[in-house]
Amino acid sequence: MASGVITRKSGAMMATARYLTRRNMTHGGSCCGNHHHPPPFERKKQQSCSRSLLGFWRFNSTKASAVDVYSSDEDVTNTKHHQGLDFPGGHVSYTHSLNFISKSSTQNRVPCYRVLDDNGVVIGGSSSNISGDLECQIQQQPLISQQTALKMYREMVRLQVMDTIFYEAQRQGRLSFYLTSTGEEAISVASAAALSSDDVVMPQYREPGVLLWRGFSLREFADQCFGNKDDYGKGRQMPIHYGSNKLNYFTVSSPLATQIPQAAGVAYALKMEKKDACVVTFFGDGSSSEGDFHAGLNFAAVTESPVVFVCRNNGWAISTNVSEQFRSDGIVVKGQAYGIDSIRVDGNDALAVYNSIRAARQMAVNQGKPVLVEFLTYRVGHHSTSDDSTKYRPMDEIEHWKVTRNPVSRFRKWVEGNGWWNEDEESELRSATRKQLLQAIQAAERTQKPSLKEMFSDVYDETPSNLREQQEQLREIIKRHPKDYPSDIPV
Amino acid sequence: MWGIVGQRVFRHGSSAMSLQGTRPAFLASRSFSSAAKEMTVRDALNSAIDEEMSADPKVFLMGEEVGEYQGAYKITKGLLEKYGPDRVLDTPITEAGFTGIGVGAAYHGLKPIIEFMTFNFSMQAIDHIINSAAKSNYMSAGQISVPIVFRGPNGAAAGVGAQHSQCYASWFASCPGLKVLAPYSSEDARGLMKAAIRDPDPVVFLENELLYGESFPVSAEVLDSSFSLPIGKAKIEREGKDVTITAFSKMVGYALKAAEILSKEGISAEVINLRSIRPLDRATINSSVRKTNRLVTVEEGFPQHGIGAEICASVVEDSFEYLDAAIERIAGADVPMPYAANLERLAVPQVEDIVRAAKRTCYRSSSLAATA
């Protein structure tokens, strides 16, 4: 942690430097929200004329006064100077009562936005009251075409079937590892549907629905899981660590929450490019405990980067229930702490997911700022094939969410209610997908593994001489002792 | 010769005796009537970063105090004014945050230069450096490249205690996917910084706080904006035939002083400035040892699993039959750095330690009793 200890700089520079330090203590943040503070670098002009000859700055005393230390002309006219104080960070009114802001109770939790009820019927009068900043108001019927809705539904079904088949393949010993999105199909698919293909997605690992929406084929999924020579990852990573540059989906990385500050960085780059695109990054409830969550959200707010932070609050981080993960009202309240607009949404309602991501994206792109969306949902499956969640949660709880609160069947009811889908198409889709998957798995399983040189390439942009030497040495050794090495590696 | 005499350590405005007289560090580049130009390491770094930012709009700076404060050690002086707040970002105090953001920006094609106030603080961001920056190109099979530079002071300064004094060269150099550079002179600083910024791979650039104020002669070629040094090539600072001394960063200066002392006693030492820790220039080191048959490795950091250990292994693997004496490793003491000045002096290598080690390899003095 950067401490205040900066010692032994050449003496001449210490005094002149000190008055500049205090600039870092202020920021163009919201104090009372009544007036605009220019961001720190704009203040330079005002600072330079107030430097004292001693090169040393002191704060004005904290009397309740009309003197605003960091005032611009705007501030003096706009600020309501009833009883108030000026501190770094802006003007703040004061109070005589000693009251602590209490944590949320069950009574005053942030409400959850939903469009469809549990039976797939649009809730009467559920026009979304999103702030007037948005261009489009989403009316009583969600603004989604039949074509989009059907594509969404199909991909959610395909995701379900893909998860079932790959999970079984792992259990049969054909894959080393797999993790499912069971119960969270609406989140990844409907979010992707609400984005443009230019929007950069930085996933955690439970969002292959985004890839399905964008056109990743079942064969491409299988190739990565089997780590064969057609895998875009060249067999470098465990299964489910998909990545696709052409689909704007960053390769999955195992350590949790690292994608959060990285997303702010990508968004910063997009902003510099002035692109009509944003970054959308996903993470779970558990990841919100990581330091990177704090750093990423704080930073995105300060740099005003167009990133949508999406939290899949599914109640569980392996066996750690949310009540053991944090004591806040979920993740949505944390956005406000960073100065980020936030919303809580029913993640099992595909239409609510679609509407909220569409709105969040528009805010991020048009206003150049971060947005936080918390999807409440439930992780129906085990954390992964290395987990048996019946050991730490009751079976009937899992069943309840699997059956009664299932996002796919809920959306199905709405789609069928509109006359856009029926039972025959359902079974046709499921059996066709199953067949394609089994074929994909067979083909991927039989495809050759990557060749020896792929072990040594991509460590650097150009393979250095020491790695080329090692590659040659290894080749020689394999030629001389073929019995000691697997026979299916192309040398 | 000129380089050794012209050096002085700049502390608190006082300067040691030198032929040029006292001069503030930031006015280094002044030409003399007949001699080469001189430049401090600080100005070398500043000018290199400035020129690369000017040449490529994707290059940008991020770190604590790099902008308005002109840099905690003034390396980035003047850059905020010249390039504006979009390209010189003062960050909140979160190494994990700004390192993560830098890595993300690099993922998307920008070329960030991330400053750590000292590499001791990089520990708070080490996951992003190792698990993201170093490994992403490999894990993504080339889909995600990370053209990022992590820079800042490394190793011991003076009187800053354990949490501000560790050398992280071996930590980063052990990780494939990273490149690790350690400049010594101003020519090194300019050439290697430019190479680092232009390189498509993540580079860890280890500077030294006490070298910032030191002046070195720089030729016209070095001052040219297209100048750069190749990554992975060491420099033979002083040729010799009796013993090879390898060093990097500040210890190069100490090794050169030791070589001067040794020459008066009839031992001709060859001093190698490593410049590049990963990739390590094993070819230059080995061919030097094959010539001199003796080796002393010098580093400031902790001895176990250090740079000297790797050099020893390389020489034993490649040039065993050329060695006429056991290899000597000079390193810092195996303790967290103490603060008291007398203890600190004992905890880092001094010129005398290098001289004695070289003599031991030449059998001019008896070897140390074996220690555990």
CSV table of C-alpha atoms in Angstrom, one decimal, chain A residues 15-283:
chain,number,residue,atom,x,y,z
A,15,ALA,CA,8.9,22.3,-0.6
A,16,THR,CA,7.6,23.1,-4.0
A,17,ALA,CA,6.0,19.7,-4.4
A,18,ARG,CA,4.1,19.8,-1.1
A,19,TYR,CA,1.4,22.2,-2.1
A,20,LEU,CA,0.6,20.1,-5.1
A,21,THR,CA,-0.1,17.1,-2.9
A,22,ARG,CA,-3.4,18.4,-1.6
A,23,ARG,CA,-4.9,18.3,-5.1
A,24,ASN,CA,-5.1,14.5,-4.7
A,25,MET,CA,-7.3,14.9,-1.7
A,26,THR,CA,-10.1,16.5,-3.7
A,27,HIS,CA,-12.0,15.1,-6.5
A,28,GLY,CA,-14.9,16.1,-8.7
A,29,GLY,CA,-17.2,13.9,-6.7
A,30,SER,CA,-20.7,14.4,-5.6
A,31,CYS,CA,-21.1,16.2,-2.3
A,32,CYS,CA,-24.7,17.4,-2.2
A,33,GLY,CA,-25.2,16.9,-5.9
A,34,ASN,CA,-26.5,20.4,-6.2
A,35,HIS,CA,-23.7,21.7,-8.2
A,36,HIS,CA,-21.0,20.6,-10.5
A,37,HIS,CA,-17.4,20.4,-9.3
A,38,PRO,CA,-14.9,20.6,-12.1
A,39,PRO,CA,-12.7,17.5,-12.2
A,40,PRO,CA,-9.3,18.0,-10.5
A,41,PHE,CA,-7.2,18.7,-13.6
A,42,GLU,CA,-9.5,21.6,-14.6
A,43,ARG,CA,-8.8,23.2,-11.3
A,44,LYS,CA,-5.2,23.8,-12.2
A,45,LYS,CA,-5.8,27.3,-13.3
A,46,GLN,CA,-7.5,28.2,-10.0
A,47,GLN,CA,-4.7,26.6,-8.0
A,48,SER,CA,-1.9,28.4,-9.7
A,49,CYS,CA,-3.2,31.8,-8.7
A,50,SER,CA,-3.6,30.8,-5.1
A,51,ARG,CA,-0.2,29.4,-4.5
A,52,SER,CA,1.4,31.3,-1.6
A,53,LEU,CA,4.9,32.6,-2.0
A,54,LEU,CA,6.0,30.1,0.7
A,55,GLY,CA,5.0,27.4,-1.7
A,56,PHE,CA,3.0,26.0,1.2
A,57,TRP,CA,-0.8,25.6,1.4
A,58,ARG,CA,-3.1,25.4,4.4
A,59,PHE,CA,-6.8,24.6,4.4
A,60,ASN,CA,-9.1,27.3,5.5
A,61,SER,CA,-10.6,26.6,8.9
A,62,THR,CA,-13.8,24.7,9.0
A,63,LYS,CA,-16.0,27.4,10.3
A,64,ALA,CA,-19.5,27.4,8.8
A,65,SER,CA,-18.8,30.0,6.3
A,66,ALA,CA,-19.7,31.1,2.8
A,67,VAL,CA,-16.1,30.7,1.7
A,68,ASP,CA,-15.8,27.8,-0.7
A,69,VAL,CA,-12.1,26.9,-1.0
A,70,TYR,CA,-12.5,25.3,-4.3
A,71,SER,CA,-15.1,27.5,-5.8
A,72,SER,CA,-15.6,28.2,-9.4
A,73,ASP,CA,-18.0,31.0,-10.5
A,74,GLU,CA,-20.7,28.4,-11.0
A,75,ASP,CA,-20.4,27.2,-7.4
A,76,VAL,CA,-20.9,30.6,-5.8
A,77,THR,CA,-24.1,31.3,-7.6
A,78,ASN,CA,-25.6,27.8,-7.3
A,79,THR,CA,-24.8,26.7,-3.8
A,80,LYS,CA,-27.5,27.1,-1.3
A,81,HIS,CA,-25.7,28.5,1.7
A,82,HIS,CA,-28.1,27.6,4.4
A,83,GLN,CA,-26.1,26.0,7.2
A,84,GLY,CA,-23.3,24.3,5.5
A,85,LEU,CA,-19.6,23.4,5.7
A,86,ASP,CA,-16.9,23.3,3.1
A,87,PHE,CA,-14.5,20.5,3.1
A,88,PRO,CA,-12.4,18.8,0.5
A,89,GLY,CA,-15.0,17.0,-1.6
A,90,GLY,CA,-17.4,19.9,-1.5
A,91,HIS,CA,-20.1,21.6,0.4
A,92,VAL,CA,-22.1,19.6,2.9
A,93,SER,CA,-25.0,20.6,5.2
A,94,TYR,CA,-24.7,19.8,8.8
A,95,THR,CA,-27.0,18.4,11.4
A,96,HIS,CA,-27.3,18.5,15.2
A,97,SER,CA,-28.6,15.0,15.7
A,98,LEU,CA,-26.2,12.2,16.3
A,99,ASN,CA,-27.7,9.6,13.9
A,100,PHE,CA,-25.8,6.8,12.2
A,101,ILE,CA,-27.0,5.7,8.8
A,102,SER,CA,-28.2,2.2,9.6
A,103,LYS,CA,-27.6,-0.8,7.5
A,104,SER,CA,-30.6,-2.0,5.4
A,105,SER,CA,-33.2,-4.1,7.2
A,106,THR,CA,-35.4,-6.6,5.5
A,107,GLN,CA,-38.0,-3.8,5.3
A,108,ASN,CA,-36.0,-1.3,3.3
A,109,ARG,CA,-34.0,-3.4,0.8
A,110,VAL,CA,-33.6,-2.0,-2.7
A,111,PRO,CA,-36.6,-3.3,-4.7
A,112,CYS,CA,-36.1,-5.6,-7.7
A,113,TYR,CA,-37.2,-4.8,-11.2
A,114,ARG,CA,-39.2,-7.4,-13.1
A,115,VAL,CA,-41.4,-7.5,-16.1
A,116,LEU,CA,-42.9,-11.1,-16.1
A,117,ASP,CA,-44.5,-12.8,-13.2
A,118,ASP,CA,-43.6,-16.4,-12.3
A,119,ASN,CA,-46.1,-17.6,-14.8
A,120,GLY,CA,-44.6,-15.7,-17.7
A,121,VAL,CA,-47.3,-13.0,-17.8
A,122,VAL,CA,-46.4,-9.4,-18.1
A,123,ILE,CA,-47.2,-7.8,-14.8
A,124,GLY,CA,-50.0,-5.2,-15.2
A,125,GLY,CA,-48.7,-1.7,-15.2
A,126,SER,CA,-45.1,-2.7,-15.1
A,127,SER,CA,-43.9,0.2,-17.2
A,128,SER,CA,-40.3,0.8,-16.1
A,129,ASN,CA,-39.8,4.0,-14.3
A,130,ILE,CA,-36.2,4.5,-15.5
A,131,SER,CA,-34.9,8.1,-15.1
A,132,GLY,CA,-35.6,10.6,-17.8
A,133,ASP,CA,-32.0,10.5,-19.0
A,134,LEU,CA,-32.9,7.7,-21.4
A,135,GLU,CA,-34.1,8.3,-24.9
A,136,CYS,CA,-36.5,5.4,-25.0
A,137,GLN,CA,-39.1,4.8,-22.4
A,138,ILE,CA,-39.9,1.1,-22.2
A,139,GLN,CA,-43.7,0.9,-22.2
A,140,GLN,CA,-46.1,-1.6,-20.7
A,141,GLN,CA,-45.2,-4.2,-23.4
A,142,PRO,CA,-41.5,-4.7,-23.5
A,143,LEU,CA,-39.9,-3.4,-26.7
A,144,ILE,CA,-38.7,-6.8,-28.1
A,145,SER,CA,-39.5,-8.2,-31.5
A,146,GLN,CA,-40.8,-11.7,-32.0
A,147,GLN,CA,-37.6,-12.5,-33.9
A,148,THR,CA,-35.4,-11.4,-31.0
A,149,ALA,CA,-37.5,-13.1,-28.4
A,150,LEU,CA,-37.4,-16.4,-30.3
A,151,LYS,CA,-33.7,-16.2,-30.8
A,152,MET,CA,-33.3,-15.5,-27.1
A,153,TYR,CA,-35.5,-18.5,-26.2
A,154,ARG,CA,-33.7,-20.8,-28.6
A,155,GLU,CA,-30.3,-20.0,-27.2
A,156,MET,CA,-31.5,-20.4,-23.7
A,157,VAL,CA,-32.7,-23.9,-24.5
A,158,ARG,CA,-29.5,-24.7,-26.4
A,159,LEU,CA,-27.5,-23.5,-23.4
A,160,GLN,CA,-29.5,-25.8,-21.1
A,161,VAL,CA,-29.0,-28.8,-23.4
A,162,MET,CA,-25.3,-28.0,-23.9
A,163,ASP,CA,-24.8,-27.9,-20.1
A,164,THR,CA,-26.5,-31.2,-19.6
A,165,ILE,CA,-24.5,-33.0,-22.3
A,166,PHE,CA,-21.1,-31.6,-21.4
A,167,TYR,CA,-21.8,-32.3,-17.7
A,168,GLU,CA,-22.6,-35.9,-18.5
A,169,ALA,CA,-19.4,-36.1,-20.7
A,170,GLN,CA,-17.4,-35.0,-17.7
A,171,ARG,CA,-19.0,-37.6,-15.5
A,172,GLN,CA,-18.2,-40.2,-18.1
A,173,GLY,CA,-14.6,-39.2,-17.9
A,174,ARG,CA,-14.4,-37.7,-21.4
A,175,LEU,CA,-13.8,-34.2,-20.1
A,176,SER,CA,-11.7,-33.3,-17.2
A,177,PHE,CA,-13.9,-30.5,-15.9
A,178,TYR,CA,-17.1,-28.5,-16.6
A,179,LEU,CA,-19.3,-25.9,-15.1
A,180,THR,CA,-22.9,-25.2,-15.9
A,181,SER,CA,-25.1,-22.0,-16.1
A,182,THR,CA,-28.1,-23.9,-14.9
A,183,GLY,CA,-30.7,-21.5,-13.5
A,184,GLU,CA,-28.9,-18.5,-15.0
A,185,GLU,CA,-29.6,-18.9,-18.6
A,186,ALA,CA,-31.6,-15.7,-18.9
A,187,ILE,CA,-28.8,-13.6,-17.6
A,188,SER,CA,-26.2,-14.4,-20.2
A,189,VAL,CA,-28.5,-14.8,-23.2
A,190,ALA,CA,-30.8,-11.9,-22.6
A,191,SER,CA,-27.9,-9.6,-21.7
A,192,ALA,CA,-26.1,-10.5,-25.0
A,193,ALA,CA,-29.3,-9.9,-26.9
A,194,ALA,CA,-29.5,-6.3,-25.5
A,195,LEU,CA,-25.9,-5.5,-26.5
A,196,SER,CA,-24.3,-4.6,-29.9
A,197,SER,CA,-21.7,-6.9,-31.3
A,198,ASP,CA,-19.1,-4.1,-30.8
A,199,ASP,CA,-19.6,-4.1,-27.1
A,200,VAL,CA,-16.7,-5.9,-25.4
A,201,VAL,CA,-17.7,-8.6,-23.0
A,202,MET,CA,-15.3,-9.6,-20.2
A,203,PRO,CA,-16.8,-12.7,-18.6
A,204,GLN,CA,-16.2,-14.5,-15.4
A,205,TYR,CA,-17.0,-18.1,-16.4
A,206,ARG,CA,-20.7,-18.7,-16.1
A,207,GLU,CA,-21.7,-16.7,-19.2
A,208,PRO,CA,-21.3,-19.0,-22.3
A,209,GLY,CA,-24.8,-17.8,-23.2
A,210,VAL,CA,-23.2,-14.7,-24.5
A,211,LEU,CA,-21.0,-16.7,-26.9
A,212,LEU,CA,-24.0,-18.7,-28.0
A,213,TRP,CA,-25.9,-15.6,-28.8
A,214,ARG,CA,-23.0,-14.1,-30.8
A,215,GLY,CA,-22.5,-17.3,-32.9
A,216,PHE,CA,-20.0,-19.5,-31.2
A,217,SER,CA,-20.7,-23.0,-32.6
A,218,LEU,CA,-21.3,-26.1,-30.5
A,219,ARG,CA,-18.2,-27.6,-32.1
A,220,GLU,CA,-16.1,-24.6,-31.1
A,221,PHE,CA,-17.3,-25.1,-27.5
A,222,ALA,CA,-16.4,-28.7,-27.7
A,223,ASP,CA,-13.0,-28.0,-29.2
A,224,GLN,CA,-12.0,-25.8,-26.3
A,225,CYS,CA,-13.3,-28.3,-23.7
A,226,PHE,CA,-11.2,-31.1,-25.3
A,227,GLY,CA,-8.2,-28.8,-25.9
A,228,ASN,CA,-7.6,-30.1,-29.4
A,229,LYS,CA,-5.7,-28.4,-32.2
A,230,ASP,CA,-8.9,-26.5,-33.4
A,231,ASP,CA,-9.3,-24.9,-30.0
A,232,TYR,CA,-8.7,-21.2,-30.3
A,233,GLY,CA,-6.9,-21.5,-27.0
A,234,LYS,CA,-4.5,-24.1,-28.5
A,235,GLY,CA,-5.1,-26.4,-25.6
A,236,ARG,CA,-3.6,-24.0,-23.0
A,237,GLN,CA,-6.5,-23.8,-20.6
A,238,MET,CA,-9.0,-25.9,-18.7
A,239,PRO,CA,-12.5,-26.5,-20.1
A,240,ILE,CA,-15.0,-23.6,-20.2
A,241,HIS,CA,-12.2,-21.0,-20.5
A,242,TYR,CA,-13.5,-19.9,-23.8
A,243,GLY,CA,-12.4,-16.8,-25.7
A,244,SER,CA,-13.0,-15.3,-29.0
A,245,ASN,CA,-11.5,-12.1,-30.4
A,246,LYS,CA,-13.9,-12.0,-33.3
A,247,LEU,CA,-16.9,-12.2,-31.1
A,248,ASN,CA,-15.5,-9.6,-28.7
A,249,TYR,CA,-15.4,-12.0,-25.8
A,250,PHE,CA,-12.3,-11.9,-23.7
A,251,THR,CA,-10.7,-15.2,-22.8
A,252,VAL,CA,-11.9,-16.5,-19.4
A,253,SER,CA,-9.3,-16.2,-16.7
A,254,SER,CA,-9.6,-18.2,-13.5
A,255,PRO,CA,-8.7,-15.7,-10.7
A,256,LEU,CA,-11.9,-14.1,-9.6
A,257,ALA,CA,-12.7,-10.4,-10.2
A,258,THR,CA,-9.5,-9.6,-12.1
A,259,GLN,CA,-11.7,-8.7,-15.1
A,260,ILE,CA,-13.4,-5.9,-13.1
A,261,PRO,CA,-10.6,-3.3,-13.1
A,262,GLN,CA,-9.5,-4.6,-16.5
A,263,ALA,CA,-12.9,-3.8,-17.8
A,264,ALA,CA,-12.5,-0.2,-16.6
A,265,GLY,CA,-9.2,-0.2,-18.5
A,266,VAL,CA,-10.8,-1.5,-21.7
A,267,ALA,CA,-13.6,1.0,-21.3
A,268,TYR,CA,-11.0,3.8,-21.0
A,269,ALA,CA,-9.4,2.7,-24.2
A,270,LEU,CA,-12.8,2.6,-25.9
A,271,LYS,CA,-13.5,6.1,-24.7
A,272,MET,CA,-10.1,7.3,-26.1
A,273,GLU,CA,-11.2,5.8,-29.4
A,274,LYS,CA,-14.6,7.5,-29.1
A,275,LYS,CA,-16.3,4.3,-30.1
A,276,ASP,CA,-20.0,3.8,-29.9
A,277,ALA,CA,-19.5,0.8,-27.7
A,278,CYS,CA,-19.2,-0.1,-24.0
A,279,VAL,CA,-17.6,-2.9,-22.0
A,280,VAL,CA,-19.9,-5.3,-20.1
A,281,THR,CA,-18.2,-7.4,-17.4
A,282,PHE,CA,-19.8,-10.2,-15.4
A,283,PHE,CA,-18.9,-11.4,-11.9
